[in-house]
Amino acid sequence: MDIKEMVNNLLNDSVIVEKMFDYIDAWCEDFKEVKTRAESAVDDMLASIGSEAVNALITALKQQIASDIRFATAQGLKANISEFRHPSNIIILNQGLEHYVQEGVMLNLPARKDAEKVVAEIIKEYGIAEMECFASITEFHTYLETVCPKLAHFYGYITANKILTLTEPGYVSNQIQTMKYTREVKKYFGVPDDKSIPLL
């Protein structure tokens, strides 16, 4: 992937979410099941409140997740370049995954907050909070909120190994640190060490 493609992906909500779905599918065995339930729930909700409201809801939820992915990917890129420039201050793995994706900042980004308002308005107007189908959609969204930032940070870090050779004079990727980070992410998601996982 070149820099232009990566930037275009990061700027397009639909593309960035679909790319991350492919990535999650490789890492998380239960993803397809949760996603299938949500897709079925969307069909049920369409029959209940109509396409306009459902499309607005899905677009807003996607905007939230895209904002998380975009931010976490950028943090992964920044972590990689920071480690190259300051090798004595390696930050990855010194603290938990939740810490270095900076969730406190991520959850307050403008695009995410705007989307939350749209979701809240739809819930209030159509009274969908108690619908069984909405519970399945919420389950899927919560799943993505948990998984996406962690994998997106890793994705950003791994991607930096490639693109920084084009943008950072003298850059050499830290393969030992990359292997450690890969093992840590595998451990978090319960992926066996001997299982081959596509990094990009």
Short mmCIF file of C-alpha atoms in Angstrom, two decimals:
data_model
loop_
_atom_site.label_atom_id
_atom_site.label_comp_id
_atom_site.label_asym_id
_atom_site.label_seq_id
_atom_site.Cartn_x
_atom_site.Cartn_y
_atom_site.Cartn_z
CA MET A 1 0.00 0.00 0.00
CA ASP A 2 1.39 3.44 -0.91
CA ILE A 3 0.93 6.65 1.06
CA LYS A 4 -1.77 8.03 -1.25
CA GLU A 5 -3.88 4.88 -0.92
CA MET A 6 -3.55 4.82 2.83
CA VAL A 7 -4.53 8.48 3.17
CA ASN A 8 -7.52 7.99 0.86
CA ASN A 9 -8.61 5.00 2.93
CA LEU A 10 -8.33 6.96 6.16
CA LEU A 11 -10.45 9.79 4.76
CA ASN A 12 -13.34 7.60 3.57
CA ASP A 13 -15.58 6.31 6.36
CA SER A 14 -17.01 3.39 4.37
CA VAL A 15 -13.65 2.27 3.00
CA ILE A 16 -11.83 2.45 6.32
CA VAL A 17 -14.55 0.47 8.11
CA GLU A 18 -14.71 -2.23 5.42
CA LYS A 19 -10.90 -2.53 5.41
CA MET A 20 -10.95 -2.98 9.17
CA PHE A 21 -13.71 -5.60 8.87
CA ASP A 22 -11.37 -7.66 6.68
CA TYR A 23 -8.61 -7.19 9.21
CA ILE A 24 -10.79 -8.15 12.19
CA ASP A 25 -12.04 -11.22 10.35
CA ALA A 26 -8.45 -12.49 10.22
CA TRP A 27 -7.90 -11.93 13.93
CA CYS A 28 -11.23 -12.66 15.63
CA GLU A 29 -12.99 -15.99 15.15
CA ASP A 30 -16.34 -14.77 16.49
CA PHE A 31 -16.55 -11.71 14.24
CA LYS A 32 -18.63 -13.28 11.47
CA GLU A 33 -21.26 -14.51 13.92
CA VAL A 34 -21.71 -11.10 15.57
CA LYS A 35 -21.72 -9.35 12.19
CA THR A 36 -24.32 -11.75 10.76
CA ARG A 37 -26.66 -11.12 13.71
CA ALA A 38 -26.32 -7.37 13.19
CA GLU A 39 -27.03 -7.63 9.46
CA SER A 40 -30.17 -9.64 10.17
CA ALA A 41 -31.19 -7.07 12.78
CA VAL A 42 -30.83 -4.26 10.24
CA ASP A 43 -33.29 -6.06 7.96
CA ASP A 44 -35.77 -6.35 10.84
CA MET A 45 -35.36 -2.68 11.72
CA LEU A 46 -35.94 -1.64 8.11
CA ALA A 47 -39.33 -3.30 8.30
CA SER A 48 -40.10 -1.46 11.55
CA ILE A 49 -38.97 2.14 11.04
CA GLY A 50 -38.11 2.46 7.35
CA SER A 51 -34.99 2.92 5.29
CA GLU A 52 -34.40 6.63 5.89
CA ALA A 53 -34.04 6.29 9.66
CA VAL A 54 -32.08 3.03 9.44
CA ASN A 55 -29.67 4.43 6.87
CA ALA A 56 -29.10 7.50 9.03
CA LEU A 57 -28.49 5.29 12.06
CA ILE A 58 -26.02 3.01 10.26
CA THR A 59 -24.20 5.98 8.74
CA ALA A 60 -23.80 7.58 12.16
CA LEU A 61 -22.60 4.36 13.79
CA LYS A 62 -20.14 3.88 10.94
CA GLN A 63 -18.93 7.45 11.40
CA GLN A 64 -18.20 6.73 15.07
CA ILE A 65 -16.18 3.63 14.28
CA ALA A 66 -14.36 5.32 11.39
CA SER A 67 -13.36 8.13 13.73
CA ASP A 68 -11.96 5.59 16.21
CA ILE A 69 -10.06 3.73 13.49
CA ARG A 70 -8.65 6.92 11.97
CA PHE A 71 -7.41 8.21 15.31
CA ALA A 72 -5.94 4.91 16.49
CA THR A 73 -4.21 4.31 13.15
CA ALA A 74 -2.60 7.73 13.38
CA GLN A 75 -1.45 6.97 16.93
CA GLY A 76 0.17 3.75 15.72
CA LEU A 77 2.03 5.63 13.00
CA LYS A 78 3.16 8.25 15.51
CA ALA A 79 4.33 5.59 17.95
CA ASN A 80 6.48 3.94 15.30
CA ILE A 81 8.17 7.14 14.18
CA SER A 82 8.63 8.23 17.79
CA GLU A 83 10.43 4.98 18.56
CA PHE A 84 12.71 5.47 15.57
CA ARG A 85 13.57 9.02 16.54
CA HIS A 86 13.88 8.25 20.24
CA PRO A 87 14.96 4.57 20.51
CA SER A 88 15.70 4.87 24.22
CA ASN A 89 12.07 5.76 24.87
CA ILE A 90 10.12 2.89 23.32
CA ILE A 91 6.51 3.30 24.42
CA ILE A 92 4.76 0.32 22.86
CA LEU A 93 4.12 -2.55 25.31
CA ASN A 94 5.22 -0.56 28.35
CA GLN A 95 1.54 -0.06 29.16
CA GLY A 96 -1.70 -1.84 28.27
CA LEU A 97 -3.32 -1.71 24.85
CA GLU A 98 -6.13 0.44 26.23
CA HIS A 99 -3.67 3.11 27.33
CA TYR A 100 -1.72 3.83 24.21
CA VAL A 101 -4.72 4.09 21.90
CA GLN A 102 -5.64 7.09 24.11
CA GLU A 103 -9.30 6.23 24.44
CA GLY A 104 -10.05 9.34 26.48
CA VAL A 105 -9.08 11.55 23.56
CA MET A 106 -10.54 9.26 20.92
CA LEU A 107 -14.02 9.22 22.45
CA ASN A 108 -14.23 13.01 22.39
CA LEU A 109 -13.26 13.65 18.78
CA PRO A 110 -15.72 15.99 16.97
CA ALA A 111 -16.79 13.49 14.28
CA ARG A 112 -17.56 10.92 16.95
CA LYS A 113 -19.52 13.32 19.13
CA ASP A 114 -21.56 14.53 16.14
CA ALA A 115 -22.44 10.93 15.25
CA GLU A 116 -23.45 10.19 18.85
CA LYS A 117 -25.96 13.04 18.71
CA VAL A 118 -27.51 11.63 15.53
CA VAL A 119 -27.81 8.17 17.09
CA ALA A 120 -29.40 9.61 20.24
CA GLU A 121 -31.94 11.57 18.20
CA ILE A 122 -32.95 8.49 16.19
CA ILE A 123 -33.29 6.39 19.33
CA LYS A 124 -35.51 9.04 20.91
CA GLU A 125 -37.65 9.71 17.83
CA TYR A 126 -38.33 6.10 16.88
CA GLY A 127 -38.21 4.47 20.31
CA ILE A 128 -35.87 1.73 19.16
CA ALA A 129 -33.95 1.31 22.41
CA GLU A 130 -36.14 -1.61 23.53
CA MET A 131 -36.23 -3.38 20.16
CA GLU A 132 -34.52 -6.76 20.04
CA CYS A 133 -33.04 -5.93 16.65
CA PHE A 134 -31.46 -2.78 18.06
CA ALA A 135 -29.81 -4.88 20.78
CA SER A 136 -28.06 -6.95 18.10
CA ILE A 137 -26.91 -3.81 16.31
CA THR A 138 -25.65 -2.37 19.60
CA GLU A 139 -23.82 -5.62 20.35
CA PHE A 140 -22.01 -5.38 17.03
CA HIS A 141 -21.20 -1.71 17.53
CA THR A 142 -19.83 -2.37 21.02
CA TYR A 143 -17.75 -5.20 19.61
CA LEU A 144 -16.26 -2.82 17.04
CA GLU A 145 -15.66 -0.12 19.66
CA THR A 146 -13.64 -2.65 21.66
CA VAL A 147 -11.69 -4.29 18.84
CA CYS A 148 -11.17 -1.60 16.18
CA PRO A 149 -8.98 0.88 18.09
CA LYS A 150 -6.57 -1.83 19.23
CA LEU A 151 -6.20 -3.41 15.81
CA ALA A 152 -6.13 -0.01 14.10
CA HIS A 153 -3.23 1.11 16.31
CA PHE A 154 -1.38 -2.08 15.43
CA TYR A 155 -2.28 -1.57 11.76
CA GLY A 156 -0.87 1.95 11.87
CA TYR A 157 2.30 0.78 13.56
CA ILE A 158 2.87 -2.03 11.05
CA THR A 159 2.01 0.19 8.08
CA ALA A 160 4.59 2.71 9.27
CA ASN A 161 7.26 0.04 8.82
CA LYS A 162 6.58 0.37 5.09
CA ILE A 163 5.72 3.99 4.43
CA LEU A 164 8.31 5.61 6.72
CA THR A 165 11.08 4.26 4.52
CA LEU A 166 9.71 6.72 1.93
CA THR A 167 9.21 9.70 4.21
CA GLU A 168 11.70 9.52 7.10
CA PRO A 169 15.41 9.91 6.23
CA GLY A 170 17.42 6.91 7.42
CA TYR A 171 14.37 5.06 8.71
CA VAL A 172 14.83 1.38 9.53
CA SER A 173 11.96 -0.59 11.04
CA ASN A 174 12.46 -2.14 14.45
CA GLN A 175 11.72 -5.79 13.66
CA ILE A 176 12.29 -6.97 17.23
CA GLN A 177 9.76 -4.47 18.53
CA THR A 178 7.37 -5.36 15.71
CA MET A 179 7.53 -9.05 16.67
CA LYS A 180 6.93 -8.19 20.33
CA TYR A 181 3.95 -6.04 19.44
CA THR A 182 2.57 -8.78 17.18
CA ARG A 183 2.84 -11.33 20.00
CA GLU A 184 1.12 -8.95 22.40
CA VAL A 185 -1.80 -8.38 20.03
CA LYS A 186 -2.10 -12.11 19.37
CA LYS A 187 -2.17 -12.73 23.11
CA TYR A 188 -4.86 -10.09 23.63
CA PHE A 189 -7.10 -11.59 20.94
CA GLY A 190 -6.39 -15.20 21.85
CA VAL A 191 -4.61 -16.02 18.59
CA PRO A 192 -2.15 -18.96 18.91
CA ASP A 193 1.49 -18.00 18.40
CA ASP A 194 1.86 -20.53 15.60
CA LYS A 195 -1.11 -19.16 13.64
CA SER A 196 -0.12 -17.00 10.68
CA ILE A 197 -2.03 -13.71 10.63
CA PRO A 198 -1.85 -11.19 7.79
CA LEU A 199 -0.44 -7.94 9.12
CA LEU A 200 -1.66 -5.82 6.21
#
